[in-house]
């Protein structure tokens, strides 16, 4: 009997999959959604306000709290069914000003202090050898050299822009810098005792052969997250990392780092990719480089902050929720425009558009601005905790946290994916028909842990330029394209519609 029942259930499931089809009006509805986003969109203007009136939103900062008030006020103006905050404590780490690493290198000094002809020769040498991945360094990496030449400083020491990793300890540090390409080289030199009392530059570069740049990020990000833990047991004084970026430029990229209580906490900071290439070149000729720097960063006690939520109630299953969102917090470099101002604007705009075109959702649609994704996930954990406490059921959760670039499609969990594939022909004209297995994201992950049936979805935009600006001072509003942002918002609205129709 049990087998018969499970067969009937299986058959029922298969039939639902086979017969999940777009309805006759869906094509028109998608057109309406895109028209609203592209012709009367609000996402770009609201993102501009967030970036320019509020600015960067590091967890625990006064500015972030001001931003949360702004977000509540902004959402309130749209008369959604409810707007509320979900208070949670967040960690509070602050940078306390920018840093430079001062490098003593005879070759670099020659470059900036010689006669014009000496400089030209040294420049040529550097262009040829220091930037092997950049055939035209005069357009790309040379900006770094130009910048050096424009500095006024003590010419016995050359300043290199440095950004502390979020969570790093501060202090003043002096020593010899050794360059390694990866963890294996670190371990091999460390095991020989060669790194004792020295500093290390972890110079693992992005794998350029990957079409999706998130794969390159995934394999390099460990040097940022665990670099201090890897190096400390070899009595290394400090870790410098190569920024996690495809771009050869002079902007250092920040991001979170971890410590373990049982391992000495050593500072960790990043230099730009161009600086990492140059330092690696000088090291290959001159050996360990004498460097010194100061990091003024510190960790303060936790502070009360909040997620911000806007909702449209469902008319069929009001206690079953489809959540969509991104993170409100950002790093303090830049304005958090792509990461993740774009993501929260995608979702706010999707909620607005669905309301504007008069769509009555079956489920409750919830737009969440999660707090503290970058360095603690406290917002995501609080959201999941309260969801469980209130016996809520999340049918699905969508996260947009890959920048405001041209949307290509979605990554989804399997049940939703099999149904969404029936809509592929309708998605194709909008360039969003790439559907792949594997939804997820930092802020929606905890919901899946609670309920394995919750279908996770990620908006997948084009990833080629994301890591040029990710966690760097170039992540500003000016680097977000209006149409690309609006297309992303419309794509989210379409996905939410499909989820609302296809899942119960
Ligand atoms: Zn992000």
Coordinates of C-alpha atoms and ligand atoms in Angstrom, one line a residue:
X1 CA 0.0 0.0 0.0
X2 CA 2.8 2.3 1.0
X3 CA 4.5 1.6 -2.3
X4 CA 1.2 2.3 -4.3
X5 CA 0.8 5.6 -2.4
X6 CA 4.3 6.7 -3.1
X7 CA 3.9 5.7 -6.7
X8 CA 0.7 7.9 -7.0
X9 CA 2.6 10.7 -5.3
X10 CA 5.5 10.3 -7.7
X11 CA 3.1 10.3 -10.6
X12 CA 1.4 13.4 -9.3
X13 CA 4.7 15.1 -9.0
X14 CA 5.7 14.2 -12.5
X15 CA 2.4 15.4 -13.9
X16 CA 2.8 18.7 -12.1
X17 CA 6.2 19.1 -13.7
X18 CA 5.0 18.1 -17.1
X19 CA 1.9 20.4 -17.0
X20 CA 3.6 23.4 -15.3
X21 CA 3.2 25.7 -18.2
X22 CA 3.1 29.4 -18.8
X23 CA -0.4 30.8 -19.0
X24 CA -1.7 32.7 -22.1
X25 CA -1.3 36.1 -20.5
X26 CA 2.2 35.5 -19.2
X27 CA 4.0 36.9 -22.3
X28 CA 2.1 40.1 -22.0
X29 CA 2.7 40.3 -18.3
X30 CA 6.5 40.0 -18.7
X31 CA 6.4 42.8 -21.3
X32 CA 4.5 45.0 -18.8
X33 CA 7.1 44.3 -16.1
X34 CA 10.0 45.2 -18.4
X35 CA 8.2 48.3 -19.7
X36 CA 7.6 49.5 -16.1
X37 CA 11.3 48.9 -15.2
X38 CA 12.8 50.5 -18.3
X39 CA 10.4 53.4 -18.9
X40 CA 9.2 54.3 -15.4
X41 CA 11.8 52.6 -13.2
X42 CA 12.6 53.7 -9.7
X43 CA 15.7 51.5 -9.0
X44 CA 18.3 53.8 -10.4
X45 CA 17.1 57.0 -8.6
X46 CA 16.8 55.2 -5.3
X47 CA 20.3 53.6 -5.7
X48 CA 21.6 57.1 -6.4
X49 CA 20.1 58.4 -3.2
X50 CA 21.5 55.5 -1.2
X51 CA 25.0 55.9 -2.6
X52 CA 25.2 59.7 -2.6
X53 CA 23.1 60.7 0.4
X54 CA 24.1 57.8 2.7
X55 CA 27.3 56.3 1.1
X56 CA 29.2 53.3 2.4
X57 CA 27.4 51.2 5.0
X58 CA 29.8 49.2 7.2
X59 CA 28.0 47.3 9.9
X60 CA 27.8 49.1 13.2
X61 CA 28.6 52.5 11.8
X62 CA 26.5 55.6 12.4
X63 CA 26.1 56.0 8.7
X64 CA 24.6 52.6 8.3
X65 CA 22.0 53.4 11.0
X66 CA 21.2 56.6 9.2
X67 CA 20.8 54.5 6.0
X68 CA 18.4 52.2 7.7
X69 CA 16.2 55.1 8.7
X70 CA 16.4 56.3 5.1
X71 CA 15.4 52.8 3.8
X72 CA 12.4 52.7 6.1
X73 CA 11.3 56.1 5.0
X74 CA 11.9 55.3 1.3
X75 CA 9.9 52.1 1.4
X76 CA 7.1 53.7 3.4
X77 CA 6.4 56.1 0.6
X78 CA 5.3 53.2 -1.6
X79 CA 2.4 52.0 0.6
X80 CA 3.4 48.3 0.7
X81 CA 1.2 46.2 3.0
X82 CA 3.8 46.4 5.8
X83 CA 7.2 47.9 6.5
X84 CA 9.2 46.8 9.6
X85 CA 12.6 46.5 11.1
X86 CA 14.0 43.3 12.6
X87 CA 16.5 44.4 15.3
X88 CA 19.8 42.4 15.7
X89 CA 23.2 43.0 17.2
X90 CA 26.0 43.4 14.7
X91 CA 29.8 43.4 15.0
X92 CA 31.6 46.7 14.8
X93 CA 35.0 46.9 13.2
X94 CA 36.3 50.1 11.9
X95 CA 39.2 51.2 9.7
X96 CA 40.0 54.7 11.1
X97 CA 41.6 56.0 8.0
X98 CA 43.4 54.8 4.9
X99 CA 46.8 53.2 5.0
X100 CA 50.0 53.0 2.9
X101 CA 52.7 50.4 3.0
X102 CA 56.1 52.1 2.5
X103 CA 58.5 50.0 0.5
X104 CA 62.3 50.4 0.2
X105 CA 63.3 49.2 -3.3
X106 CA 66.4 50.5 -5.1
X107 CA 64.7 49.7 -8.4
X108 CA 61.5 51.4 -7.6
X109 CA 63.4 54.4 -6.3
X110 CA 65.4 54.6 -9.5
X111 CA 62.1 54.7 -11.3
X112 CA 60.8 57.7 -9.5
X113 CA 63.9 59.7 -8.7
X114 CA 66.2 59.3 -11.8
X115 CA 66.5 61.6 -14.8
X116 CA 63.8 61.5 -17.4
X117 CA 65.8 59.1 -19.6
X118 CA 66.6 56.8 -16.7
X119 CA 62.9 56.8 -15.8
X120 CA 61.9 56.0 -19.4
X121 CA 64.3 53.0 -19.4
X122 CA 63.1 51.8 -16.0
X123 CA 59.5 52.2 -17.0
X124 CA 60.0 50.2 -20.1
X125 CA 61.7 47.5 -18.1
X126 CA 58.8 47.4 -15.6
X127 CA 56.2 47.4 -18.3
X128 CA 57.8 44.5 -20.0
X129 CA 58.5 42.3 -17.0
X130 CA 56.4 43.4 -14.1
X131 CA 53.0 43.0 -15.8
X132 CA 53.2 39.7 -17.8
X133 CA 49.4 39.6 -18.1
X134 CA 49.0 43.1 -19.4
X135 CA 50.1 43.6 -23.0
X136 CA 49.3 47.3 -22.8
X137 CA 50.4 48.4 -19.3
X138 CA 50.7 51.9 -20.5
X139 CA 46.9 52.0 -20.6
X140 CA 46.3 49.7 -17.6
X141 CA 49.0 49.1 -15.0
X142 CA 51.0 52.2 -15.8
X143 CA 48.4 54.2 -13.9
X144 CA 50.1 52.8 -10.8
X145 CA 53.5 54.1 -11.9
X146 CA 52.0 57.4 -12.9
X147 CA 50.3 57.7 -9.5
X148 CA 53.7 56.9 -7.8
X149 CA 55.3 59.7 -9.8
X150 CA 52.7 62.1 -8.8
X151 CA 53.2 61.5 -5.0
X152 CA 55.2 63.8 -2.9
X153 CA 57.0 61.7 -0.3
X154 CA 60.3 60.8 1.1
X155 CA 62.0 59.2 -1.9
X156 CA 63.8 56.5 0.1
X157 CA 60.4 54.9 0.7
X158 CA 57.7 54.3 -1.8
X159 CA 54.1 54.3 -0.7
X160 CA 51.8 51.6 -1.8
X161 CA 48.1 51.9 -1.2
X162 CA 46.9 49.4 1.4
X163 CA 43.5 48.3 2.7
X164 CA 43.1 46.4 5.9
X165 CA 40.9 43.3 5.7
X166 CA 37.7 43.6 7.7
X167 CA 38.3 42.2 11.2
X168 CA 42.1 42.6 11.0
X169 CA 44.0 43.6 14.1
X170 CA 45.7 47.0 13.9
X171 CA 49.2 48.2 14.8
X172 CA 52.5 49.4 13.4
X173 CA 54.6 46.8 11.5
X174 CA 58.1 46.8 10.1
X175 CA 59.9 43.9 8.4
X176 CA 61.1 42.1 5.2
X177 CA 58.4 41.2 2.7
X178 CA 58.6 37.8 1.0
X179 CA 56.4 37.1 -2.0
X180 CA 54.8 33.7 -2.6
X181 CA 52.4 32.7 -5.3
X182 CA 50.1 30.4 -3.3
X183 CA 49.7 28.5 -0.1
X184 CA 52.0 25.6 -1.2
X185 CA 54.9 28.1 -1.5
X186 CA 54.0 29.6 1.9
X187 CA 54.0 26.2 3.5
X188 CA 57.2 25.1 1.9
X189 CA 59.1 28.3 2.9
X190 CA 57.4 28.3 6.3
X191 CA 58.4 24.7 7.0
X192 CA 62.1 25.6 6.3
X193 CA 61.8 28.4 8.9
X194 CA 62.5 31.0 6.2
X195 CA 59.4 33.2 7.1
X196 CA 60.1 33.6 10.8
X197 CA 59.9 37.3 11.7
X198 CA 59.1 38.3 8.1
X199 CA 56.0 39.5 6.2
X200 CA 54.4 37.6 3.4
X201 CA 52.7 38.7 0.2
X202 CA 50.2 36.0 -0.9
X203 CA 50.1 36.7 -4.6
X204 CA 47.7 34.1 -6.0
X205 CA 46.2 35.6 -9.1
X206 CA 42.7 35.1 -10.6
X207 CA 42.6 32.2 -13.1
X208 CA 41.8 34.1 -16.3
X209 CA 40.6 31.0 -18.2
X210 CA 37.3 30.8 -16.2
X211 CA 34.3 32.3 -18.1
X212 CA 32.4 32.9 -14.9
X213 CA 34.6 35.0 -12.7
X214 CA 33.0 33.8 -9.5
X215 CA 34.9 30.5 -10.0
X216 CA 38.2 32.5 -10.0
X217 CA 37.1 34.4 -6.9
X218 CA 36.1 31.2 -5.2
X219 CA 39.6 29.7 -5.6
X220 CA 41.5 32.8 -4.5
X221 CA 39.2 34.1 -1.7
X222 CA 40.8 31.6 0.8
X223 CA 44.0 33.7 0.8
X224 CA 42.0 36.6 2.1
X225 CA 39.7 34.7 4.5
X226 CA 42.4 32.3 6.0
X227 CA 45.7 34.0 5.0
X228 CA 46.4 35.1 8.6
X229 CA 45.6 31.7 10.0
X230 CA 47.8 30.0 7.4
X231 CA 50.8 32.2 8.0
X232 CA 50.8 32.9 11.8
X233 CA 52.1 29.4 12.8
X234 CA 55.3 30.1 10.8
X235 CA 55.9 33.2 13.0
X236 CA 55.0 35.5 10.1
X237 CA 54.5 39.1 11.4
X238 CA 51.9 40.3 8.9
X239 CA 50.2 39.1 5.7
X240 CA 49.6 41.2 2.6
X241 CA 47.4 39.7 -0.1
X242 CA 47.0 40.4 -3.8
X243 CA 43.5 41.9 -4.3
X244 CA 40.9 39.6 -5.6
X245 CA 40.2 41.1 -9.0
X246 CA 40.6 40.4 -12.7
X247 CA 41.5 43.9 -13.3
X248 CA 45.1 45.2 -13.4
X249 CA 44.7 48.5 -11.6
X250 CA 45.8 50.3 -8.5
X251 CA 42.8 49.9 -6.2
X252 CA 43.2 47.6 -3.3
X253 CA 40.1 45.5 -2.5
X254 CA 39.0 44.8 1.1
X255 CA 36.8 41.9 2.5
X256 CA 36.3 39.8 5.6
X257 CA 39.1 37.8 7.2
X258 CA 39.0 35.2 9.9
X259 CA 41.1 34.4 13.0
X260 CA 41.1 31.3 15.2
X261 CA 41.4 31.9 19.0
X262 CA 44.1 29.3 19.3
X263 CA 46.3 31.0 16.6
X264 CA 48.1 34.3 17.1
X265 CA 46.2 37.1 15.4
X266 CA 48.4 38.8 12.9
X267 CA 47.4 41.8 10.7
X268 CA 46.2 41.2 7.1
X269 CA 45.8 43.8 4.4
X270 CA 45.6 43.9 0.6
X271 CA 47.5 45.8 -2.1
X272 CA 46.2 46.3 -5.6
X273 CA 46.8 43.8 -8.3
X274 CA 49.2 46.2 -10.1
X275 CA 51.1 46.8 -6.9
X276 CA 51.2 43.0 -6.2
X277 CA 52.7 42.4 -9.7
X278 CA 55.2 45.2 -9.3
X279 CA 56.3 44.1 -5.8
X280 CA 56.6 40.5 -7.0
X281 CA 58.9 41.7 -9.9
X282 CA 61.1 43.8 -7.5
X283 CA 61.2 40.8 -5.1
X284 CA 62.4 38.5 -8.0
X285 CA 65.3 40.8 -8.6
X286 CA 66.1 42.2 -5.2
X287 CA 64.9 39.6 -2.8
X288 CA 63.0 40.5 0.4
X289 CA 61.8 44.1 0.3
X290 CA 62.0 46.2 3.4
X291 CA 58.5 47.5 4.2
X292 CA 56.6 49.2 7.0
X293 CA 53.0 50.2 7.6
X294 CA 50.4 51.2 10.1
X295 CA 46.8 49.9 10.3
X296 CA 44.6 52.0 12.6
X297 CA 41.7 49.6 12.5
X298 CA 40.0 48.3 15.7
X299 CA 37.1 46.2 16.8
X300 CA 34.5 47.8 19.1
X301 CA 31.7 46.2 21.1
X302 CA 28.7 45.0 19.1
X303 CA 25.9 47.4 18.3
X304 CA 22.2 47.2 17.7
X305 CA 21.2 47.4 14.0
X306 CA 18.4 45.9 11.9
X307 CA 17.1 44.1 8.8
X308 CA 14.5 46.2 6.9
X309 CA 11.5 44.4 5.4
X310 CA 8.7 45.4 3.1
X311 CA 5.8 43.0 2.3
X312 CA 2.9 42.4 0.0
X313 CA 0.4 40.0 1.5
X314 CA -0.6 36.9 -0.5
X315 CA -4.3 36.4 -1.3
X316 CA -4.2 32.6 -1.3
X317 CA -1.4 31.4 1.1
X318 CA -0.7 34.5 3.2
X319 CA 1.3 32.4 5.7
X320 CA 3.6 31.0 3.0
X321 CA 6.4 33.3 2.0
X322 CA 8.6 34.1 -1.0
X323 CA 11.5 36.2 0.3
X324 CA 13.7 38.2 -2.0
X325 CA 16.5 40.6 -1.1
X326 CA 20.2 41.5 -0.8
X327 CA 22.4 43.0 1.9
X328 CA 22.1 46.5 3.1
X329 CA 25.5 46.7 4.6
X330 CA 28.6 47.2 2.5
X331 CA 32.4 47.7 2.9
X332 CA 33.6 51.2 3.6
X333 CA 35.7 51.4 0.4
X334 CA 33.4 52.8 -2.3
X335 CA 29.7 53.2 -1.9
X336 CA 28.5 49.6 -1.9
X337 CA 26.8 50.4 -5.3
X338 CA 27.1 47.1 -7.0
X339 CA 27.7 45.2 -3.7
X340 CA 25.0 45.2 -2.8
X341 CA 23.0 48.4 -3.3
X342 CA 22.1 47.0 -6.7
X343 CA 20.8 43.8 -5.2
X344 CA 18.5 45.5 -2.7
X345 CA 17.2 47.9 -5.4
X346 CA 16.5 45.0 -7.7
X347 CA 14.2 43.5 -5.1
X348 CA 12.6 46.7 -3.9
X349 CA 11.9 47.6 -7.5
X350 CA 10.5 44.1 -8.2
X351 CA 8.0 44.5 -5.3
X352 CA 7.1 47.9 -6.6
X353 CA 6.6 46.8 -10.2
X354 CA 4.4 43.8 -9.2
X355 CA 2.2 46.1 -7.2
X356 CA 2.1 48.8 -9.9
X357 CA 1.0 46.5 -12.6
X358 CA -1.8 45.2 -10.3
X359 CA -0.5 41.7 -9.7
X360 CA -2.1 40.0 -6.8
X361 CA 0.4 37.4 -5.4
X362 CA -0.8 34.1 -4.1
X363 CA 2.0 34.0 -1.5
X364 CA 3.2 36.8 0.7
X365 CA 6.1 38.4 -1.1
X366 CA 8.7 39.8 1.2
X367 CA 11.6 42.1 0.2
X368 CA 14.4 42.0 2.8
X369 CA 17.4 44.3 3.2
X370 CA 19.6 42.0 5.2
X371 CA 22.2 43.6 7.5
X372 CA 25.8 42.5 8.1
X373 CA 26.3 40.0 5.2
X374 CA 29.9 41.2 4.7
X375 CA 31.3 40.5 8.1
X376 CA 29.1 38.4 10.3
X377 CA 25.8 37.3 8.7
X378 CA 23.9 38.4 11.8
X379 CA 21.0 39.8 9.8
X380 CA 20.5 36.5 7.9
X381 CA 20.8 34.4 11.1
X382 CA 18.3 36.7 12.9
X383 CA 15.9 36.5 10.0
X384 CA 16.0 32.7 9.9
X385 CA 15.7 32.5 13.7
X386 CA 12.6 34.7 13.8
X387 CA 11.1 32.9 10.8
X388 CA 11.3 29.6 12.7
X389 CA 10.0 31.1 15.9
X390 CA 6.9 32.5 14.0
X391 CA 6.3 29.1 12.3
X392 CA 6.7 30.7 8.9
X393 CA 7.1 28.6 5.8
X394 CA 9.4 29.9 3.1
X395 CA 8.4 28.4 -0.2
X396 CA 11.3 30.1 -1.9
X397 CA 14.0 32.7 -1.3
X398 CA 15.8 34.7 -4.0
X399 CA 19.0 36.6 -3.4
X400 CA 20.6 39.2 -5.6
X401 CA 24.2 39.8 -4.6
X402 CA 26.3 39.6 -7.8
X403 CA 26.2 43.2 -8.9
X404 CA 23.9 45.3 -11.0
X405 CA 25.2 44.1 -14.4
X406 CA 23.1 42.8 -17.4
X407 CA 21.0 39.8 -16.1
X408 CA 21.6 36.5 -17.9
X409 CA 19.3 34.2 -15.9
X410 CA 19.0 32.4 -12.6
X411 CA 20.5 29.6 -10.5
X412 CA 17.8 27.6 -8.8
X413 CA 17.2 24.5 -6.7
X414 CA 16.0 21.5 -8.6
X415 CA 12.2 21.5 -8.1
X416 CA 11.9 25.1 -9.1
X417 CA 14.4 24.7 -12.0
X418 CA 12.4 21.9 -13.6
X419 CA 9.3 24.1 -13.6
X420 CA 11.0 27.3 -14.6
X421 CA 12.5 25.6 -17.7
X422 CA 9.0 25.7 -19.2
X423 CA 9.2 29.5 -19.3
X424 CA 12.5 29.6 -21.1
X425 CA 11.0 30.6 -24.4
X426 CA 9.3 33.6 -22.7
X427 CA 12.5 34.6 -21.0
X428 CA 14.7 34.5 -24.1
X429 CA 13.7 37.8 -25.6
X430 CA 14.8 39.5 -22.4
X431 CA 18.2 37.8 -22.4
X432 CA 17.4 36.1 -19.1
X433 CA 16.9 32.5 -20.2
X434 CA 20.0 30.9 -18.7
X435 CA 18.7 28.6 -16.0
X436 CA 21.2 26.6 -14.0
X437 CA 21.1 24.3 -11.0
X438 CA 22.3 25.6 -7.7
X439 CA 20.5 28.5 -6.1
X440 CA 21.8 30.1 -2.9
X441 CA 23.5 33.0 -1.3
X442 CA 24.9 33.9 2.1
X443 CA 21.7 35.6 3.3
X444 CA 19.2 32.9 2.2
X445 CA 21.4 29.9 3.1
X446 CA 20.1 29.6 6.7
X447 CA 16.5 29.2 5.5
X448 CA 17.5 26.1 3.6
X449 CA 19.1 24.7 6.7
X450 CA 15.8 25.0 8.5
X451 CA 13.6 23.7 5.7
X452 CA 15.2 21.6 2.9
X453 CA 12.1 22.1 0.7
X454 CA 12.7 25.9 0.5
X455 CA 13.7 26.6 -3.1
X456 CA 16.7 29.0 -3.2
X457 CA 17.3 31.2 -6.2
X458 CA 20.1 33.6 -7.2
X459 CA 19.9 36.2 -9.9
X460 CA 22.8 35.7 -12.3
X461 CA 24.1 38.8 -14.0
X462 CA 27.0 38.9 -16.4
X463 CA 30.1 38.5 -14.1
X464 CA 32.9 40.0 -16.3
X465 CA 33.2 43.4 -14.6
X466 CA 32.0 42.5 -11.1
X467 CA 35.5 41.9 -9.5
X468 CA 36.9 45.1 -11.1
X469 CA 34.9 47.0 -8.5
X470 CA 34.0 44.5 -5.8
X471 CA 35.0 45.8 -2.3
X472 CA 37.1 48.6 -3.8
X473 CA 36.7 52.4 -3.9
X474 CA 35.5 52.0 -7.5
X475 CA 32.2 50.4 -6.3
X476 CA 30.4 53.7 -6.7
X477 CA 27.1 54.7 -8.3
X478 CA 28.8 56.1 -11.4
X479 CA 29.9 52.6 -12.2
X480 CA 26.4 51.2 -12.3
X481 CA 24.6 51.4 -15.7
X482 CA 21.0 52.5 -15.5
X483 CA 19.6 50.1 -18.0
X484 CA 21.5 47.1 -16.7
X485 CA 20.2 47.8 -13.2
X486 CA 16.6 48.1 -14.5
X487 CA 16.9 44.9 -16.5
X488 CA 18.0 43.1 -13.3
X489 CA 15.0 44.5 -11.4
X490 CA 12.6 43.3 -14.1
X491 CA 14.3 39.9 -14.1
X492 CA 13.7 39.6 -10.4
X493 CA 10.0 40.5 -10.8
X494 CA 9.6 37.9 -13.5
X495 CA 11.3 35.2 -11.4
X496 CA 9.1 36.1 -8.4
X497 CA 6.0 35.8 -10.6
X498 CA 7.1 32.3 -11.8
X499 CA 7.8 31.2 -8.3
X500 CA 4.4 32.5 -7.1
X501 CA 2.6 30.6 -9.8
X502 CA 4.6 27.4 -9.8
X503 CA 5.0 26.6 -6.1
X504 CA 2.3 26.1 -3.5
Ligands
LIG1 ZN1 27.7 41.3 -1.5

